[in-house]
XYZ file of C-alpha atoms in Angstrom:
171
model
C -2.910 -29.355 -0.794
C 0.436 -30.289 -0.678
C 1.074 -28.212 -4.393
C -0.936 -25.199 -3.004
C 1.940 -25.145 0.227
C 4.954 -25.576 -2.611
C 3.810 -22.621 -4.228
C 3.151 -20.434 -0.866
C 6.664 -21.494 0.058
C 8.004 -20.787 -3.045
C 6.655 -16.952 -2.602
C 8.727 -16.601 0.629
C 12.220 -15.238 -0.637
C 14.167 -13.921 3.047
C 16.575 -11.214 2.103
C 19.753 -10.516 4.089
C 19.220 -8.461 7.275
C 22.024 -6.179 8.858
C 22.682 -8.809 11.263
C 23.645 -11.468 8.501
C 25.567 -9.819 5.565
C 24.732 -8.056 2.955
C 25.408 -4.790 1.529
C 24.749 -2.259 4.220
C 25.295 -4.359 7.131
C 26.647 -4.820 11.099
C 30.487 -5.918 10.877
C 31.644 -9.247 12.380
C 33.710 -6.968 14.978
C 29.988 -5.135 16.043
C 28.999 -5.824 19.276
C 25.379 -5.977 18.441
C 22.486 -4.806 20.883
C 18.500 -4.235 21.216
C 16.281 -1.546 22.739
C 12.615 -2.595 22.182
C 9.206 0.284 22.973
C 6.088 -1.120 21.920
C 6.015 -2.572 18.364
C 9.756 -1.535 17.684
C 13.152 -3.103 18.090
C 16.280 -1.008 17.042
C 19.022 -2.640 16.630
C 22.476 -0.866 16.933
C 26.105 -1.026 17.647
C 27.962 -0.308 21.055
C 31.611 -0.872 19.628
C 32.889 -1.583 15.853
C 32.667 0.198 12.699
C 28.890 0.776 12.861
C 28.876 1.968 16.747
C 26.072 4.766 16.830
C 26.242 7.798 19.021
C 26.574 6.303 22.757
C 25.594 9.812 24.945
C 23.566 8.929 27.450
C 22.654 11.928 29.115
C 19.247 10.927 30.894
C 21.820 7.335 32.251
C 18.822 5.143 31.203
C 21.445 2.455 30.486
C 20.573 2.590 26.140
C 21.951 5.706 24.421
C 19.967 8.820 23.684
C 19.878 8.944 20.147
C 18.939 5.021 19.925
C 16.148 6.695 22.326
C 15.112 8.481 20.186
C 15.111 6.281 16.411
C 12.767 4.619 18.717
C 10.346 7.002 19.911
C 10.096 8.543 16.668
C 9.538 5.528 15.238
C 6.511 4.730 17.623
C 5.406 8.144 16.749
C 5.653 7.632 13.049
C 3.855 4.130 13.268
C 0.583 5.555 15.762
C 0.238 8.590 13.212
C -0.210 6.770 10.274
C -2.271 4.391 12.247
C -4.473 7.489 12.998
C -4.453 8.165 9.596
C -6.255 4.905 8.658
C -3.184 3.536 6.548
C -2.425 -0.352 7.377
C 0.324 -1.672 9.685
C 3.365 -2.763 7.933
C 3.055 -6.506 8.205
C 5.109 -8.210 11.055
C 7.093 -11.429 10.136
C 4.308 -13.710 12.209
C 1.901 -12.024 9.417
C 3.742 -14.264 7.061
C 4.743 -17.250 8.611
C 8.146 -16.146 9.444
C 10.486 -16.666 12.514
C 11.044 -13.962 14.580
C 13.354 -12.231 12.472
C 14.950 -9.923 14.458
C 14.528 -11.992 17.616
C 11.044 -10.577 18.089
C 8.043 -9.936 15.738
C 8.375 -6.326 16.563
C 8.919 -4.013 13.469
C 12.917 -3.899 13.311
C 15.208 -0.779 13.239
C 19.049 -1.588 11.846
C 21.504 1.121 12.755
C 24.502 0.855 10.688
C 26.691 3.536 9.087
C 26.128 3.994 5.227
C 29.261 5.622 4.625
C 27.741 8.740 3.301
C 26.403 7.319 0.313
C 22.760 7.076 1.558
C 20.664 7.723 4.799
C 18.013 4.500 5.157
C 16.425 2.053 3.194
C 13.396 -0.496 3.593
C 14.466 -4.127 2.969
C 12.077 -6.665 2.708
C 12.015 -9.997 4.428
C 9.442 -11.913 2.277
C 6.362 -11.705 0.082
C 3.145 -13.504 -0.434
C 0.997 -12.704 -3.535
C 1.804 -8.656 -3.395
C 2.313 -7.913 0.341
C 5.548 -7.812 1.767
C 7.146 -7.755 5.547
C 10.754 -6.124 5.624
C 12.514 -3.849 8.291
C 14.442 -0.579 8.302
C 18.332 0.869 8.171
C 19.204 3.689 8.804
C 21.993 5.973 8.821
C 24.024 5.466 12.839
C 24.918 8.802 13.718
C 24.053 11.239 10.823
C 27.479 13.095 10.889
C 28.200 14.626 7.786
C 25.191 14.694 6.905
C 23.057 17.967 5.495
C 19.948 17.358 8.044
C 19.851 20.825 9.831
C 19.959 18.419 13.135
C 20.330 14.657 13.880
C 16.109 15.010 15.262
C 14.925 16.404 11.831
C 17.102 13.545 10.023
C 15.858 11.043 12.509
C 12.389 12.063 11.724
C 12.545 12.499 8.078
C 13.978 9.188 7.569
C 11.333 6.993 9.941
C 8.131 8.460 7.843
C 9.730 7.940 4.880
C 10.933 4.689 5.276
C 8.180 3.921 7.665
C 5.870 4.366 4.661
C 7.594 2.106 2.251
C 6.620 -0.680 4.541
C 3.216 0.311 4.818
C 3.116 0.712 0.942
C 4.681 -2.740 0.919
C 1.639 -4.051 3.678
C -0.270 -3.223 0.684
C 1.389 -4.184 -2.592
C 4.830 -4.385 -2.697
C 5.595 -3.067 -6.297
């Protein structure tokens, strides 16, 4: 028993979220917050070099686009649902902690410079399936989306789906 728990351990290999380093990642200077609907948490800064786009025109206290990363995310995650494809796998799937300080699927809004738009990271891996979360771009300016909604929605399917590839076999 104790050899069959070595070897499930040994499978569990936590890469670096936004939040702890790495190479598209919060500063130390970030002031760091959450906004969490349904199965999602996006997390995103309100001051440093990755602050996103604060507007708040509907003064629900959590900016609009951070709004709506999260709303299309939801969307993104109940059509594929609808479309019989598994869940990505949560960190509880696996054993983990609460990665992102829940076991909702996590959002990372940080500013890639230009030099990409979003990419799925993952957390860990046991035999083929792996958990991970999502960054993406903080404010798409200077982008070529034809507006921040289509880029917001482009990249949550798309990076959305590597995670539910990865809920299936990771390579």
């Amino acid at each position: 028993m104790a050899i069959l728990k070595l070897i499930w351990l040994s499978q569990i290999a936590q890469a670096e979220r936004p939040t702890e380093g790495g190479f598209f990642s919060f500063e130390p200077s970030d002031v760091v917050e959450t906004y969490d609907q349904e199965r999602i948490r996006v997390h995103y800064s309100v001051s440093g070099p990755n602050q996103t786009i604060l507007t708040d025109n509907d003064d629900s206290g959590v900016p609009d686009y951070v709004e709506l990363v999260a709303e299309v995310s939801v969307d993104v995650m109940a059509h594929f649902e609808t479309l019989g494809f598994k869940l990505p796998l949560f960190e509880d799937d696996l054993g983990l902690e609460s990665l992102g300080g829940s076991n909702a699927f996590d959002w990372y809004l940080v500013d890639f410079g230009g030099s990409a738009d979003g990419q799925f990271g993952i957390d860990a891996c046991i035999a083929e399936q792996c958990s991970g979360y999502i960054v993406m771009e903080n404010d798409f300016f200077g982008y070529g989306y034809p507006s921040r909604e289509e880029a917001v929605r482009t990249l949550s399917s798309h990076e959305y789906f590597h995670a539910v590839q990865a809920a299936y076999h990771a390579g």
